[in-house]
Coordinates of N, CA and C in Angstrom, one line a residue:
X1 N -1.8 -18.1 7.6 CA -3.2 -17.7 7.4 C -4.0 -17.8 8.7
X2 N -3.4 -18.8 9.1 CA -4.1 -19.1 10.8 C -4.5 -17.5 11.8
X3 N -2.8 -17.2 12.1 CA -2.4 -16.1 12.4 C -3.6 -15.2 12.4
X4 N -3.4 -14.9 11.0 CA -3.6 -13.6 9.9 C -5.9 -13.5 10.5
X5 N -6.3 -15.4 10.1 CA -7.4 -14.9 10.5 C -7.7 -14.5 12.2
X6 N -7.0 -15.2 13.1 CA -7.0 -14.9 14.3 C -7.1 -13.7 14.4
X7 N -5.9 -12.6 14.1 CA -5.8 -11.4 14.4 C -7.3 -10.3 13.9
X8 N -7.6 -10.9 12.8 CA -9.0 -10.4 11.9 C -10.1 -10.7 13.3
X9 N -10.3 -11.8 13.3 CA -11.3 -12.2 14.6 C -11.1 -11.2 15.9
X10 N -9.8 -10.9 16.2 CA -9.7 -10.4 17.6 C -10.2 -8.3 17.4
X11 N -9.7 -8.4 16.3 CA -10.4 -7.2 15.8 C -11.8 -6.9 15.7
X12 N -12.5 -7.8 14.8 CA -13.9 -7.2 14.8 C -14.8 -7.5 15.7
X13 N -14.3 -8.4 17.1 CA -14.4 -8.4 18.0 C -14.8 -7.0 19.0
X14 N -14.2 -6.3 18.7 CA -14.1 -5.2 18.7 C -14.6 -4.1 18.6
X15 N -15.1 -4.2 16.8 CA -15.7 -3.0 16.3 C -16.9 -4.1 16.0
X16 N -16.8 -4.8 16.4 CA -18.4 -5.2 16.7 C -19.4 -5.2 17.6
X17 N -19.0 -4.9 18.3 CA -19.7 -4.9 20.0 C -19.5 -2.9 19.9
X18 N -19.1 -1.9 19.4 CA -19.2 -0.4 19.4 C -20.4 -0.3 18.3
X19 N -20.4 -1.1 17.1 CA -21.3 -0.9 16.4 C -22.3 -1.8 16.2
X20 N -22.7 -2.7 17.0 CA -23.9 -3.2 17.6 C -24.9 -2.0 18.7
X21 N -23.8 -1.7 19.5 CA -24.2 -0.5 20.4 C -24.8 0.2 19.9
X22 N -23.9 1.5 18.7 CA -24.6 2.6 18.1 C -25.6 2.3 17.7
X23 N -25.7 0.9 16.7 CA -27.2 0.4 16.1 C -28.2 0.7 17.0
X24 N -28.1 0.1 18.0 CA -29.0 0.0 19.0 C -29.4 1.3 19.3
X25 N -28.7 2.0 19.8 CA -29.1 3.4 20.5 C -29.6 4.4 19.2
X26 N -29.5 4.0 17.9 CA -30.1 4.8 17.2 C -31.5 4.0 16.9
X27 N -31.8 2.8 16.9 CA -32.7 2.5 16.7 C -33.6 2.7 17.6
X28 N -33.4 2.9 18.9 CA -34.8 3.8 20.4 C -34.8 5.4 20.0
X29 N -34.2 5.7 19.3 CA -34.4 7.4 19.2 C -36.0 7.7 18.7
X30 N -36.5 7.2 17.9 CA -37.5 7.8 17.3 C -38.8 7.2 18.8
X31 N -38.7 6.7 19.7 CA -39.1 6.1 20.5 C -39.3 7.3 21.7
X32 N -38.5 8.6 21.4 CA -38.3 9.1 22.3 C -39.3 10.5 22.2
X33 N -39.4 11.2 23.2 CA -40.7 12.2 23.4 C -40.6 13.0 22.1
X34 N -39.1 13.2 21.9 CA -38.6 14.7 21.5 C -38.9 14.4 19.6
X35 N -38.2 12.7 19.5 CA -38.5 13.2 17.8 C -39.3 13.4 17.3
X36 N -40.4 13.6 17.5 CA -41.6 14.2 16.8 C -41.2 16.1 16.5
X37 N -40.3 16.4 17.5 CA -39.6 18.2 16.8 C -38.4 18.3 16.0
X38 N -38.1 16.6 15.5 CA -37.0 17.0 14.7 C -37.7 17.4 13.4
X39 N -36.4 18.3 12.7 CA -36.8 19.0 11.6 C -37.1 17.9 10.1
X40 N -36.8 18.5 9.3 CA -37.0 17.6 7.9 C -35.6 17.0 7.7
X41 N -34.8 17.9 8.0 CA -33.0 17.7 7.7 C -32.9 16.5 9.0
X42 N -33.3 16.8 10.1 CA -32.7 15.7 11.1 C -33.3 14.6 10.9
X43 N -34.6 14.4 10.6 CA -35.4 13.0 10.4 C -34.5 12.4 9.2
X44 N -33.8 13.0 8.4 CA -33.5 12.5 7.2 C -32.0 11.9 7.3
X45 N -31.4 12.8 8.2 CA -29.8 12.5 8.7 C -29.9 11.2 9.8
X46 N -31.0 11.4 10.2 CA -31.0 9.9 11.3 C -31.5 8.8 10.2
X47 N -32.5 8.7 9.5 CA -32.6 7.8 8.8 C -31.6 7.1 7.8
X48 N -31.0 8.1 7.4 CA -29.7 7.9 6.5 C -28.8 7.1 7.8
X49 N -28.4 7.6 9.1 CA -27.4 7.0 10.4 C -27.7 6.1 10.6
X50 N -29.1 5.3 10.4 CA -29.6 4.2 10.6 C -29.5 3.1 9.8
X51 N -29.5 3.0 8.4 CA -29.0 2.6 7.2 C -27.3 2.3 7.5
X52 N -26.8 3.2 7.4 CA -25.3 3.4 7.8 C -24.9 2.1 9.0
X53 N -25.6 2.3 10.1 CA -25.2 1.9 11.0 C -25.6 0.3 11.2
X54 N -26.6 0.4 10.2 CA -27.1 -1.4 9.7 C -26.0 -2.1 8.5
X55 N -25.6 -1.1 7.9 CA -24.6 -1.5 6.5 C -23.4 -2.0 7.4
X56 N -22.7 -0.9 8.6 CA -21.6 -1.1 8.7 C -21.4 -2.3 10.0
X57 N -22.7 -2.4 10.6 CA -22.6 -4.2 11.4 C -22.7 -5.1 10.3
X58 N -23.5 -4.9 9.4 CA -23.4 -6.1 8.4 C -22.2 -6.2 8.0
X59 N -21.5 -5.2 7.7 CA -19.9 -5.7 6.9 C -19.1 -6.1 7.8
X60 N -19.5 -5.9 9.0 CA -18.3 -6.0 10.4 C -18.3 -7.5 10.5
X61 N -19.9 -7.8 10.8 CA -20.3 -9.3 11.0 C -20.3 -10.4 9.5
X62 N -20.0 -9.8 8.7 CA -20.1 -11.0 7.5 C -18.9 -11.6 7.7
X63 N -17.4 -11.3 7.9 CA -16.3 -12.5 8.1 C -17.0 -13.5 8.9
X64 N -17.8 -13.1 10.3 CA -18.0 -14.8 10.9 C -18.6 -15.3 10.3
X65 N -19.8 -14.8 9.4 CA -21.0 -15.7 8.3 C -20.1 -16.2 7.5
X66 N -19.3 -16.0 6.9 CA -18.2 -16.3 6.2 C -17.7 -17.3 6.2
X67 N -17.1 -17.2 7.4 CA -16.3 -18.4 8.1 C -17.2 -19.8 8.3
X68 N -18.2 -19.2 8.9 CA -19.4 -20.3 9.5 C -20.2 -21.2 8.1
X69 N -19.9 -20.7 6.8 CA -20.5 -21.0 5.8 C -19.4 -21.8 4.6
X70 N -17.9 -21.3 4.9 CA -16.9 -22.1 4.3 C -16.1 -22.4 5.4
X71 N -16.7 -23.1 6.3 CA -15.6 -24.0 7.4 C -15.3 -25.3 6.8
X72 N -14.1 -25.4 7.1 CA -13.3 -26.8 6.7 C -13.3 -26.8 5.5
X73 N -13.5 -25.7 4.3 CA -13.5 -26.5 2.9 C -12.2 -25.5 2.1
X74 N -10.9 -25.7 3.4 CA -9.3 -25.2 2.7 C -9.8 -24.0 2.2
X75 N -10.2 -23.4 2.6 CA -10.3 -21.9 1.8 C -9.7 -20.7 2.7
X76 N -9.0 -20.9 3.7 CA -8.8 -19.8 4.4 C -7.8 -18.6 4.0
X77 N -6.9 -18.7 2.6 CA -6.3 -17.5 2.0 C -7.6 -16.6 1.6
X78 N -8.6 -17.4 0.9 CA -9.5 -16.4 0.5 C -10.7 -15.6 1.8
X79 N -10.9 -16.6 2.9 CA -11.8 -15.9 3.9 C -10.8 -15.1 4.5
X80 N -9.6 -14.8 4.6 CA -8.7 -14.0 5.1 C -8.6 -12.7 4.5
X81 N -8.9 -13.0 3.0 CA -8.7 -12.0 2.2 C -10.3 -11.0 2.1
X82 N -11.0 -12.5 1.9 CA -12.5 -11.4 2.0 C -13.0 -10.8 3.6
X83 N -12.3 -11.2 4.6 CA -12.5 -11.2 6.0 C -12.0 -9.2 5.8
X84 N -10.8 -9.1 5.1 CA -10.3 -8.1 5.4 C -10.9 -6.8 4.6
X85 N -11.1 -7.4 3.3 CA -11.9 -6.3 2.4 C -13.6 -6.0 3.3
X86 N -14.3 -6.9 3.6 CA -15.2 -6.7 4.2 C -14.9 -5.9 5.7
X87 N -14.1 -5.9 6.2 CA -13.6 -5.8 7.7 C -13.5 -3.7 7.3
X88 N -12.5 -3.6 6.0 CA -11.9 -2.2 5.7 C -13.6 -1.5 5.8
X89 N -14.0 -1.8 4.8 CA -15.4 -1.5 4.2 C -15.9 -1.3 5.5
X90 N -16.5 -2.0 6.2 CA -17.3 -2.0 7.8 C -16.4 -0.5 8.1
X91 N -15.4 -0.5 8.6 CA -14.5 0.2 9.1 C -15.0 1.9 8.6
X92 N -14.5 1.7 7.5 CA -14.8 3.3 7.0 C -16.6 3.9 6.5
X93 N -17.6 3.1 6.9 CA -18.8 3.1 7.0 C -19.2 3.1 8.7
X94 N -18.3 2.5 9.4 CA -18.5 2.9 10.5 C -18.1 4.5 10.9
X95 N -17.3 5.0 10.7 CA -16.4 6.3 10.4 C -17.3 7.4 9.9
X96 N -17.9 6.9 8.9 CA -18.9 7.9 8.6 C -20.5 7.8 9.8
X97 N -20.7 6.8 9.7 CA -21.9 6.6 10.9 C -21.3 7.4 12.2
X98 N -20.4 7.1 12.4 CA -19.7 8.1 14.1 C -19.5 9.6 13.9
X99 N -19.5 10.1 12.7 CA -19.4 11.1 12.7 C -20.6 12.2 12.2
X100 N -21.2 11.0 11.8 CA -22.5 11.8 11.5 C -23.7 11.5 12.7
X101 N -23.3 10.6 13.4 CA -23.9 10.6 14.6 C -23.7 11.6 15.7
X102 N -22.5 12.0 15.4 CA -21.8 13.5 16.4 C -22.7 14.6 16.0
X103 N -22.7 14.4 14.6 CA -23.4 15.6 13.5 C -25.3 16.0 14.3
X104 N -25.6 14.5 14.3 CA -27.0 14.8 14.3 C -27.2 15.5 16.0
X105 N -26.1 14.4 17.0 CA -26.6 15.4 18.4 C -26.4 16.7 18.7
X106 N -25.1 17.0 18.0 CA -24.9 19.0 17.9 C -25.7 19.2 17.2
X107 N -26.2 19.0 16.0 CA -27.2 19.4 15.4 C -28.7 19.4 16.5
X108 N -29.4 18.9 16.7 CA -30.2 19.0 17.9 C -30.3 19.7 18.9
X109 N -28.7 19.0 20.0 CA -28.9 20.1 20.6 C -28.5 21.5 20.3
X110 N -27.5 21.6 19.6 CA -27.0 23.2 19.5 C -27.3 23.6 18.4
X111 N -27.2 23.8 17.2 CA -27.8 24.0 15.9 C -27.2 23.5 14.5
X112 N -27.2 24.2 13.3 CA -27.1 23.4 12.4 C -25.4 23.5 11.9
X113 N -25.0 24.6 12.4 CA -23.8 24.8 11.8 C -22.5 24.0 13.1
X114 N -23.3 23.9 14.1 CA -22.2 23.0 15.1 C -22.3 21.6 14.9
X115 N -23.7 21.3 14.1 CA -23.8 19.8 13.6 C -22.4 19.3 12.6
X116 N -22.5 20.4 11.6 CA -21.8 19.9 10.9 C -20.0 20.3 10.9
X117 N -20.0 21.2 11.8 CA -18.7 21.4 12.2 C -18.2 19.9 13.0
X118 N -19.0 19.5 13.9 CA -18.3 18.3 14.4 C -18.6 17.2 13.8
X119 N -19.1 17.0 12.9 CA -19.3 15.9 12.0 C -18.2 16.1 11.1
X120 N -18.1 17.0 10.3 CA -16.9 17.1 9.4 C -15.3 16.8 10.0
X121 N -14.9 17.6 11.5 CA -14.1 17.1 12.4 C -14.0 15.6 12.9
X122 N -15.1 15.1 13.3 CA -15.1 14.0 13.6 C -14.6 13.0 12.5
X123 N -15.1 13.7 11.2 CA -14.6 12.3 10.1 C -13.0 11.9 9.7
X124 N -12.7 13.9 9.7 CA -11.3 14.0 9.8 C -10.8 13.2 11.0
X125 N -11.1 13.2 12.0 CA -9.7 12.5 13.4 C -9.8 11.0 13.1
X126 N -11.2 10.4 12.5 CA -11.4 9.2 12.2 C -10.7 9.1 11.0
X127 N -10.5 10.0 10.2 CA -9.8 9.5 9.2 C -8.1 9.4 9.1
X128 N -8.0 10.4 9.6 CA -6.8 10.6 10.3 C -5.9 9.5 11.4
X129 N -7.1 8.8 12.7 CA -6.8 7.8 13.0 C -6.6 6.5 12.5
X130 N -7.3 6.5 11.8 CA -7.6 4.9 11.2 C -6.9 4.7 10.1
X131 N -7.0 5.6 9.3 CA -6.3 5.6 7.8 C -5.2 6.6 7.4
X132 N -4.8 7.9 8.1 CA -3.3 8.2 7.5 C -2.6 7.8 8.3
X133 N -2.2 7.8 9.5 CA -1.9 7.5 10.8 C -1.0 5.9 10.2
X134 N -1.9 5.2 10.2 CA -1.4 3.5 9.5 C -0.3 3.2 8.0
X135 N -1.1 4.2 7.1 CA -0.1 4.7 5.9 C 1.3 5.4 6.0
X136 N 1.2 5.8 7.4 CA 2.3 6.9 7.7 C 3.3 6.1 8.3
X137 N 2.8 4.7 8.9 CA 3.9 4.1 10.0 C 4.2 2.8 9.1
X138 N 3.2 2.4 8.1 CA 3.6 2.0 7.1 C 5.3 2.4 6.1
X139 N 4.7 3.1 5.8 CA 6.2 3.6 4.9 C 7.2 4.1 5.4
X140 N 6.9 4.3 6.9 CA 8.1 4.5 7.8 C 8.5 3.5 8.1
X141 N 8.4 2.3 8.3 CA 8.6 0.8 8.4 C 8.9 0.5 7.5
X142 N 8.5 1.0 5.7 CA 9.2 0.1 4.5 C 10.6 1.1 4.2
X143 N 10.7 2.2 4.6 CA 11.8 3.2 4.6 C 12.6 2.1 5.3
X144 N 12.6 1.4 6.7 CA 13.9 1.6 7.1 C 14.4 -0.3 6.6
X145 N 13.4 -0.8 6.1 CA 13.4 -1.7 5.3 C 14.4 -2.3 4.1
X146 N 14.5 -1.0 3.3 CA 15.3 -1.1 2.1 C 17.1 -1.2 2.2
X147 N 16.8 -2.3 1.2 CA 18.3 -2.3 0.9 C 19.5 -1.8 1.1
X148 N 20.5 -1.4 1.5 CA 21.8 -0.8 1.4 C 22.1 -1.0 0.0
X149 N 22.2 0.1 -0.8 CA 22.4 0.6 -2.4 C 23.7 -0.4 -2.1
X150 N 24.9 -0.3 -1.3 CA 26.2 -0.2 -1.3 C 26.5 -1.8 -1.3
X151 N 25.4 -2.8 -0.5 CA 25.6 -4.1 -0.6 C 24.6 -5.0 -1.0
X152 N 23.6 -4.2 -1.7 CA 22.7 -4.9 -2.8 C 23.5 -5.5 -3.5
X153 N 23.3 -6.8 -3.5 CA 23.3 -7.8 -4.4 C 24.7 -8.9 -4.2
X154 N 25.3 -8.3 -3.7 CA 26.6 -8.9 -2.4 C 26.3 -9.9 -2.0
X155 N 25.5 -10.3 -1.1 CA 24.9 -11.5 -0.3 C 24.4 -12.6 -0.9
X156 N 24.1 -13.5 -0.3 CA 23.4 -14.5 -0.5 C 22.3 -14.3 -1.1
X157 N 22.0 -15.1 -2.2 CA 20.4 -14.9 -2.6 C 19.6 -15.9 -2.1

């Protein structure tokens, strides 16, 4: 479990310091000359990215609150466990924030249908990256895993 939370820490390590960033840089936008010409759709897609991008540091950062709030009281199968469900969650709310973040700058700069062409793309490579990508090398790993039919049950137990 030691391990297991280490590796969790070195991770959101990680995706915490990219999604502290985005927070940040969406939170100066309305600060800027231009948003007063965003439309009704883009004031609403940034506000929605801003939510998003507060949800998905909260989930990223709740393992350390976590940790910092059940230290020393033997609990570390379960902060491991909730480290990771909170960690997934962050993950794929971050996914959506990155790609609708892509969404709102083509949207701006270029128009509405390049907004959502690279937002829709973007969620795909993110999802693709993060999530089939890992399932794929998963079961490629439990494939080569299995038994020999021919000397199952032969061996030692």
């Amino acid at each position: 479990m030691d391990r297991n939370w280490d590796e969790l820490l070195q991770e959101l390590r990680v995706t915490q310091t990219g999604a502290q960033i985005l927070t940040g840089f969406l939170l100066t936008i309305p600060f800027q000359q231009r948003f007063g010409d965003l439309d009704a759709y883009q004031q609403d897609l940034y506000l929605v990215l801003v939510l998003l991008a507060i949800l998905a540091t909260a989930l990223i950062v709740a393992p350390v609150s976590l940790h910092r709030v059940l230290f020393r009281r033997r609990m570390k199968p379960q902060l491991v466990d909730a480290g990771n469900v909170l960690a997934r969650l962050g993950l794929a709310v971050l996914a959506v924030t990155l790609a609708g973040s892509a969404s709102f700058v083509f949207d701006v700069v270029l128009d509405r249908v390049a907004g959502v062409v690279v937002g829709v793309s973007g969620l795909v490579v993110l999802a693709v990256c993060w999530w089939v990508l890992p399932q794929l090398l998963a079961r490629r790993a439990q494939g080569r895993r299995r038994p020999d039919p021919r000397t199952a049950g032969t061996g030692p137990s």
